[in-house]
CSV table of C-alpha atoms in Angstrom, one decimal:
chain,number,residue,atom,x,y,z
Y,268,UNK,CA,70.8,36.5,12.8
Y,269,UNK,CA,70.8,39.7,15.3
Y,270,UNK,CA,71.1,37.2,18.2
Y,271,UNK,CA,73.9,35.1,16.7
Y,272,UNK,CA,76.1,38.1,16.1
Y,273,UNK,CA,74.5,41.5,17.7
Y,274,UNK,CA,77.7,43.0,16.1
Y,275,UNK,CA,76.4,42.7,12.5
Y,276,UNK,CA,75.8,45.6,10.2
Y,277,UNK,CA,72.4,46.5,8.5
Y,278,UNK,CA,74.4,46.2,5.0
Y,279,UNK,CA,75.1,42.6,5.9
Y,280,UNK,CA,71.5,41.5,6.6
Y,281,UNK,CA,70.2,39.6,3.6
Y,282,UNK,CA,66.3,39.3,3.7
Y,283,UNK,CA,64.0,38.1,0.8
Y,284,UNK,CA,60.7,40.2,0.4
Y,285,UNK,CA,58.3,36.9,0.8
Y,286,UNK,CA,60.4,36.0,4.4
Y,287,UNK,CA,59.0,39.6,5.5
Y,288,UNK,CA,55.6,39.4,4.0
Y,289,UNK,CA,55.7,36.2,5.7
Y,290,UNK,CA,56.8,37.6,9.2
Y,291,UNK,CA,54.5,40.9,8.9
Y,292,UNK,CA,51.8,38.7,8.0
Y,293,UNK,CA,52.3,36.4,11.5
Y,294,UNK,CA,52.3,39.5,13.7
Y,295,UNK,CA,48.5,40.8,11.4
Y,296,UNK,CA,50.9,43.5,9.4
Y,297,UNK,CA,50.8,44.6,5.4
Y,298,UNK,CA,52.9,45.7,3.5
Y,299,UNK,CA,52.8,48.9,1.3
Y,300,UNK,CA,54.9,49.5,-1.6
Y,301,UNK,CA,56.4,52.9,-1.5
Y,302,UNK,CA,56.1,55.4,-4.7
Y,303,UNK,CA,57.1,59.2,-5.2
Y,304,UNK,CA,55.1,61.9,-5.5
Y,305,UNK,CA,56.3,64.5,-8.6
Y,306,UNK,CA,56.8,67.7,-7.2
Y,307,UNK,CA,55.4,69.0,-10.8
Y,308,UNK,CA,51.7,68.0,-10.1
Y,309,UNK,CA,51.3,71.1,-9.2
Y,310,UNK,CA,53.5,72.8,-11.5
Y,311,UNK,CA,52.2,75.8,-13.8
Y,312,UNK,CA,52.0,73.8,-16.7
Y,313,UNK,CA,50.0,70.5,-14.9
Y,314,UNK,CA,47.7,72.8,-13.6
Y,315,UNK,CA,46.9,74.2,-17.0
Y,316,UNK,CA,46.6,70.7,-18.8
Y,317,UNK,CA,44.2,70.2,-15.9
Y,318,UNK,CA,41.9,73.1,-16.7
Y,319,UNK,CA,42.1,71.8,-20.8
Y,320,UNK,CA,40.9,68.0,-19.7
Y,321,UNK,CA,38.0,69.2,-17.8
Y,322,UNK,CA,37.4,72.0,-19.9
Y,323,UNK,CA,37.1,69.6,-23.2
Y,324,UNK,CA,35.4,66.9,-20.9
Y,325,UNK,CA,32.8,69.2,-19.9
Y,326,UNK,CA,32.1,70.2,-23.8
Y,327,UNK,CA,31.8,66.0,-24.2
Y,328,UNK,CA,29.9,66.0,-21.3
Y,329,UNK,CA,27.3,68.8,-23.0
Y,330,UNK,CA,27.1,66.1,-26.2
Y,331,UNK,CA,25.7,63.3,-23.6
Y,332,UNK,CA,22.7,65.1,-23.7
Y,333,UNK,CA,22.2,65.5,-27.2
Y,334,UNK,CA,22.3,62.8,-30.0
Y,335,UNK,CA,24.3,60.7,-30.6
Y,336,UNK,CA,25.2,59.6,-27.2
Y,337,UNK,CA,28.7,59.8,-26.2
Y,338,UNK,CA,29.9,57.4,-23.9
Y,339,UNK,CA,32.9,57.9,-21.4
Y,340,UNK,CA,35.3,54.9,-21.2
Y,341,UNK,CA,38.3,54.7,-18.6
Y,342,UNK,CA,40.8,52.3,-19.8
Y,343,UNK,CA,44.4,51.8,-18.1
Y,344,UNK,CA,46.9,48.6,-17.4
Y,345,UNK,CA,48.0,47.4,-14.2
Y,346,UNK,CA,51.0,45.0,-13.0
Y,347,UNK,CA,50.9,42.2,-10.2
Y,348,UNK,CA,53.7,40.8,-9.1
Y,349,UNK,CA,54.0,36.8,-8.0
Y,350,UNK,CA,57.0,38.2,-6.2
Y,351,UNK,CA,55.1,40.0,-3.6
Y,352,UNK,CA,53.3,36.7,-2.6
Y,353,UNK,CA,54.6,33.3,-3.5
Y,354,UNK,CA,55.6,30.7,-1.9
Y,355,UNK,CA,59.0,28.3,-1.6
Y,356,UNK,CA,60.3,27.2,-4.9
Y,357,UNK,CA,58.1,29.9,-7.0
Y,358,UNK,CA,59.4,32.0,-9.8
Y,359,UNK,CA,58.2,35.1,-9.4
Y,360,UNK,CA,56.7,37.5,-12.8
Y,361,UNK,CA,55.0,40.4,-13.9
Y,362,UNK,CA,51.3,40.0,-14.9
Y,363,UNK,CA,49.4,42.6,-16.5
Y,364,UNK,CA,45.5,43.5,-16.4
Y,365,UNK,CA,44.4,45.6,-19.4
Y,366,UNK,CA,41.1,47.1,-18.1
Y,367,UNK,CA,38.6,49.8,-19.5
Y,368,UNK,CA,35.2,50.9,-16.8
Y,369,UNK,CA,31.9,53.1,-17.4
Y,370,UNK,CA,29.1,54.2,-16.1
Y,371,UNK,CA,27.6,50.5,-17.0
Y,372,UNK,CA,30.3,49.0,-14.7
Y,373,UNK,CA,33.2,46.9,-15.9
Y,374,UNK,CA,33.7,46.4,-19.4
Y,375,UNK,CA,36.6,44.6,-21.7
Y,376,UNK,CA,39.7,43.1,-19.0
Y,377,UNK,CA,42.1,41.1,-20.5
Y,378,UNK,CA,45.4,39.6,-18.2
Y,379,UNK,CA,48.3,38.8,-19.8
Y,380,UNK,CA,51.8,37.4,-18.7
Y,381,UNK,CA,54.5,40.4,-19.2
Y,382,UNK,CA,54.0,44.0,-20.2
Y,383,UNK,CA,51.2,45.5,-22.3
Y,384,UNK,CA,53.0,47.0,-25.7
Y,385,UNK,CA,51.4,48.6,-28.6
Y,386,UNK,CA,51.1,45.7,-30.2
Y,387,UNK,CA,48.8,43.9,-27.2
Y,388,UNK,CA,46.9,47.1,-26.9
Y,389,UNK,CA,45.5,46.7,-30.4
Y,390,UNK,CA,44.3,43.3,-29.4
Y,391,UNK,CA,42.6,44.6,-26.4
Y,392,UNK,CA,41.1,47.5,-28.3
Y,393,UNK,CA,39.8,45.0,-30.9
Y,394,UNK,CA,37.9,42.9,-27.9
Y,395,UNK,CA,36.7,45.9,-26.4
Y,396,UNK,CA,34.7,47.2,-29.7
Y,397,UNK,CA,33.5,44.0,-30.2
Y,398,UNK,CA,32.5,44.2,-26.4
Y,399,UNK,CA,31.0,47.6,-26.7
Y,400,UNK,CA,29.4,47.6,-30.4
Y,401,UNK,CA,26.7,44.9,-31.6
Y,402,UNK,CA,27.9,42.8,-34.8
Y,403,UNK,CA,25.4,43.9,-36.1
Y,404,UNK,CA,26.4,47.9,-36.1
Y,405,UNK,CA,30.1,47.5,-36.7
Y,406,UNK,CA,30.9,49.1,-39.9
Y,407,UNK,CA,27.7,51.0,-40.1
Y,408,UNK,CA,29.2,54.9,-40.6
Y,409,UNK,CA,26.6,57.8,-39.1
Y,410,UNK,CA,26.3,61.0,-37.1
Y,411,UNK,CA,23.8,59.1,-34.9
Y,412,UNK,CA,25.1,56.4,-33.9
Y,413,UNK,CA,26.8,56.1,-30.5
Y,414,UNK,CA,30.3,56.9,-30.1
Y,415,UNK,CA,32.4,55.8,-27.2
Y,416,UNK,CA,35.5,58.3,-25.5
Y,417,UNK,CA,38.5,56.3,-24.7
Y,418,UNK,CA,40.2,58.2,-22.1
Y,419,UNK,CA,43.5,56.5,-20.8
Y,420,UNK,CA,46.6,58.0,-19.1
Y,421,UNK,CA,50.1,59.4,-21.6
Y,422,UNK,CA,52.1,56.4,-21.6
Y,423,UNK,CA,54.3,56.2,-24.8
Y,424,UNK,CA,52.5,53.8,-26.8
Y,425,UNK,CA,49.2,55.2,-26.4
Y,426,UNK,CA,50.4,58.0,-28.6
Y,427,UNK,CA,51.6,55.3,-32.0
Y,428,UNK,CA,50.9,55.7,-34.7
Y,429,UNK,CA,49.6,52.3,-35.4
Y,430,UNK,CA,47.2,53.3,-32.3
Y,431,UNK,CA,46.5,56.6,-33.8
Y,432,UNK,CA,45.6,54.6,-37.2
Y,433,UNK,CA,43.5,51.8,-35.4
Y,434,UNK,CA,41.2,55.1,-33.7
Y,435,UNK,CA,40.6,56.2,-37.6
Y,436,UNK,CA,39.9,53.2,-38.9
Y,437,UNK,CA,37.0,52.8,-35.9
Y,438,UNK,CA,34.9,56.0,-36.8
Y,439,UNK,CA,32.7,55.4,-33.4
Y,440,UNK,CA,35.8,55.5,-30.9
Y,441,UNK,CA,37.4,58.4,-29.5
Y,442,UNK,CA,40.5,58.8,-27.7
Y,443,UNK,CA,41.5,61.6,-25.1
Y,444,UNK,CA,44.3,61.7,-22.4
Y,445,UNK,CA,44.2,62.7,-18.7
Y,446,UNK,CA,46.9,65.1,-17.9
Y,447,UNK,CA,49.7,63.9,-16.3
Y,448,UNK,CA,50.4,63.5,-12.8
Y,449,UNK,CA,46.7,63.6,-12.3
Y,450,UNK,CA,45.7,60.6,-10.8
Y,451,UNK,CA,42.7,61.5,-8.8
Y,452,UNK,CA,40.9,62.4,-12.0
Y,453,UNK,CA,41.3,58.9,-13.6
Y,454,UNK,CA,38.4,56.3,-11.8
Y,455,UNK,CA,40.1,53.4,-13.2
Y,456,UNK,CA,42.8,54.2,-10.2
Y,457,UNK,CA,40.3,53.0,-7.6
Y,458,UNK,CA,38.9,50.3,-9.5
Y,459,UNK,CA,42.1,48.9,-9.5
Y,460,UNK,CA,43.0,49.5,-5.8
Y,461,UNK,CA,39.7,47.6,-4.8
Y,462,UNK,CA,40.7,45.1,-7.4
Y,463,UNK,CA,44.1,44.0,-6.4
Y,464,UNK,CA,42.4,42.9,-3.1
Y,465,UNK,CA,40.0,41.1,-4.6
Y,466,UNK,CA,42.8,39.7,-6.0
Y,467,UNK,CA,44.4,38.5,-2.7
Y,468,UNK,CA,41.3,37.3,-1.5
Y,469,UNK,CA,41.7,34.3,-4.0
Y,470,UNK,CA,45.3,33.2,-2.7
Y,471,UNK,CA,46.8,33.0,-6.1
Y,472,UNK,CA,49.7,30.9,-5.9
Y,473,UNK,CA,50.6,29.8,-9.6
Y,474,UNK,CA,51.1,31.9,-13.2
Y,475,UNK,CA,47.7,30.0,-14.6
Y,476,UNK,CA,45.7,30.3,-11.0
Y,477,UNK,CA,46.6,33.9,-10.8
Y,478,UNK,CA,45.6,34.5,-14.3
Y,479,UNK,CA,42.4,33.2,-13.7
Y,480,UNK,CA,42.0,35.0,-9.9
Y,481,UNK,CA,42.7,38.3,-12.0
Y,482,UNK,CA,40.3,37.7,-14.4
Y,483,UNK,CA,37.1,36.7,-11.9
Y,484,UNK,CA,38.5,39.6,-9.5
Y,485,UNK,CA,37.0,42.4,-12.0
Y,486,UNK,CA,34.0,40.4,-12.5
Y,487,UNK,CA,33.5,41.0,-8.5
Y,488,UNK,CA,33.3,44.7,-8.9
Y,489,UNK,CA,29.8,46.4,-9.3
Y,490,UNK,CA,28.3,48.7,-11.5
Y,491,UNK,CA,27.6,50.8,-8.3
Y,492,UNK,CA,31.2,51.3,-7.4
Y,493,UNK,CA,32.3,51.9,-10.8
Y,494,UNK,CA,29.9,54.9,-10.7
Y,495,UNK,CA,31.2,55.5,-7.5
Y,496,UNK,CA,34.3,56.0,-8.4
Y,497,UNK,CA,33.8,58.3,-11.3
Y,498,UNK,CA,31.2,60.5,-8.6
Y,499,UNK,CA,34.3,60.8,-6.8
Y,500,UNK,CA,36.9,62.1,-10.1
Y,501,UNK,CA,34.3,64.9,-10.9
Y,502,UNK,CA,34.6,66.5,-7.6
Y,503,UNK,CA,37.6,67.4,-8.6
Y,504,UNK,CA,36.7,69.7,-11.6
Y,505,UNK,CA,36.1,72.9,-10.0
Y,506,UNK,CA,39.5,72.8,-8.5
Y,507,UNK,CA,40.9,72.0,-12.1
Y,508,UNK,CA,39.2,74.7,-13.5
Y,509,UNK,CA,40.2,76.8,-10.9
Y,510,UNK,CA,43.6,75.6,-11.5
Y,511,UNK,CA,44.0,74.7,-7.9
Y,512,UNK,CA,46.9,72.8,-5.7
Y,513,UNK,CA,45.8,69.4,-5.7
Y,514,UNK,CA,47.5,67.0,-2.7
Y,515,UNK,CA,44.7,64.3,-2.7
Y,516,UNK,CA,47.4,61.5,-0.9
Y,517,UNK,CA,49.1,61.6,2.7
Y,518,UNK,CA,52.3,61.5,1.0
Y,519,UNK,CA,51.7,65.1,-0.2
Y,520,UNK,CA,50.2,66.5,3.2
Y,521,UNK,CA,53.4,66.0,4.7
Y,522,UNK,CA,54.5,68.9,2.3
Y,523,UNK,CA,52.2,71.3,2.7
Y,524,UNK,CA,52.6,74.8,1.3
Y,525,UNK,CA,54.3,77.1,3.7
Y,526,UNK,CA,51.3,79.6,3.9
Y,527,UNK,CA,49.1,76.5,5.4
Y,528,UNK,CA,51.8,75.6,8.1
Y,529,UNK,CA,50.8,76.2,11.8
Y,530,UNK,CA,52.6,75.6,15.0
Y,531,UNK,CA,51.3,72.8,16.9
């Protein structure tokens, strides 16, 4: 195009995004999908919802010992998008994983064509305490029995009412929220980033392939690097008590406070 008329404008260049995932991926390249970086996580305010989850967490964390046993479970969605690798004649779509992790590895993960709403989120809940609570038990009402902590990011319709309702009609599930713009505190973030490769690795090309690639990629993730990950969350609570700056990505190094400058 450049060759053909070397006086042609940037503005007039008209490039799909699978012609340049093509092209990067000829010369060994990726692609990464840029995102911002709120200048409020590390706001006042952040910093003191910080100190609150670990705070409360560390008071759950004193119950594990005790009876009955509570159980930590780290539940968020995630998007993948045919349009970011499809080929000729493919309409691309959103397709969403609903996943929840513990200690024990992955748990409940449910993909679904579109976004999660409140309504698909009571559906998943429903799997996961069948997942997580023996027929057997369900209904059963007692201080010591084990309960299970759902602990899931602040998007709106976590906070319904109809999901408010479905946590006290289940007297064994709990529900807590990271604070926001905290993303290094919330495990599920790396399971997902190991994922989405996993992902790739199958070469989904289809709605009903990919569906099914998503579905055996969580099955591929270990026990071992789900406990990883949350090793790697905790490391994190001292400075969230201490109601530190947090820049845990390279986005956020290349604004570093001014005290920490130094000429090179």
């Amino acid at each position: 195009m450049v060759v053909e008329n070397n006086a042609i404008s940037l503005r007039e260049i008209k490039i799909s995004i699978s012609t340049i995932d093509r092209v990067l991926k000829r010369h060994q390249m990726n692609m990464k999908q840029l995102y911002t970086v709120p200048f409020e996580r590390n706001g006042e305010r952040v910093k003191e919802l910080r100190y609150q989850y670990v705070h409360l967490k560390h008071r759950i964390m004193e119950l594990e010992a005790s009876e009955p046993l509570h159980s930590f479970i780290y539940t968020d969605e995630a998007v993948f998008n045919l349009m970011k690798c499809r080929r000729h004649g493919q309409r691309g779509g959103n397709i969403t994983m609903g996943a929840a992790i513990s200690e024990n590895g992955g748990l409940t993960h449910i993909p679904i064509i579109g976004p999660y709403n409140t309504e698909r989120l009571v559906t998943f809940l429903d799997t996961l305490y069948r997942d997580l609570i023996p027929e057997q038990e369900r209904g059963q009402i007692g201080d010591d029995l084990p309960k299970y902590v759902i602990v899931w990011d602040n998007v709106s319709f976590h906070h319904s009412n109809i999901i408010r309702q479905w946590f006290a009609a289940h007297n064994r599930m709990l529900m807590e929220f990271f604070s926001p713009h905290s993303p290094f505190l919330n495990p599920i973030e790396e399971f997902f980033s190991a994922w989405r490769w996993k992902v790739y690795d199958r070469q989904p090309h289809t709605q009903m392939t990919l569906l099914a690639a998503m579905d055996a990629a969580c099955d591929d993730i270990t026990a071992d690097a789900c406990r990883g990950w949350i090793r790697h969350s905790k490391r994190f609570f001292p400075r969230c008590i201490a109601r530190e700056d947090i820049r845990c990505d390279v986005d956020e190094n290349l604004w570093p406070n001014r005290q920490e400058s130094q000429e090179v």
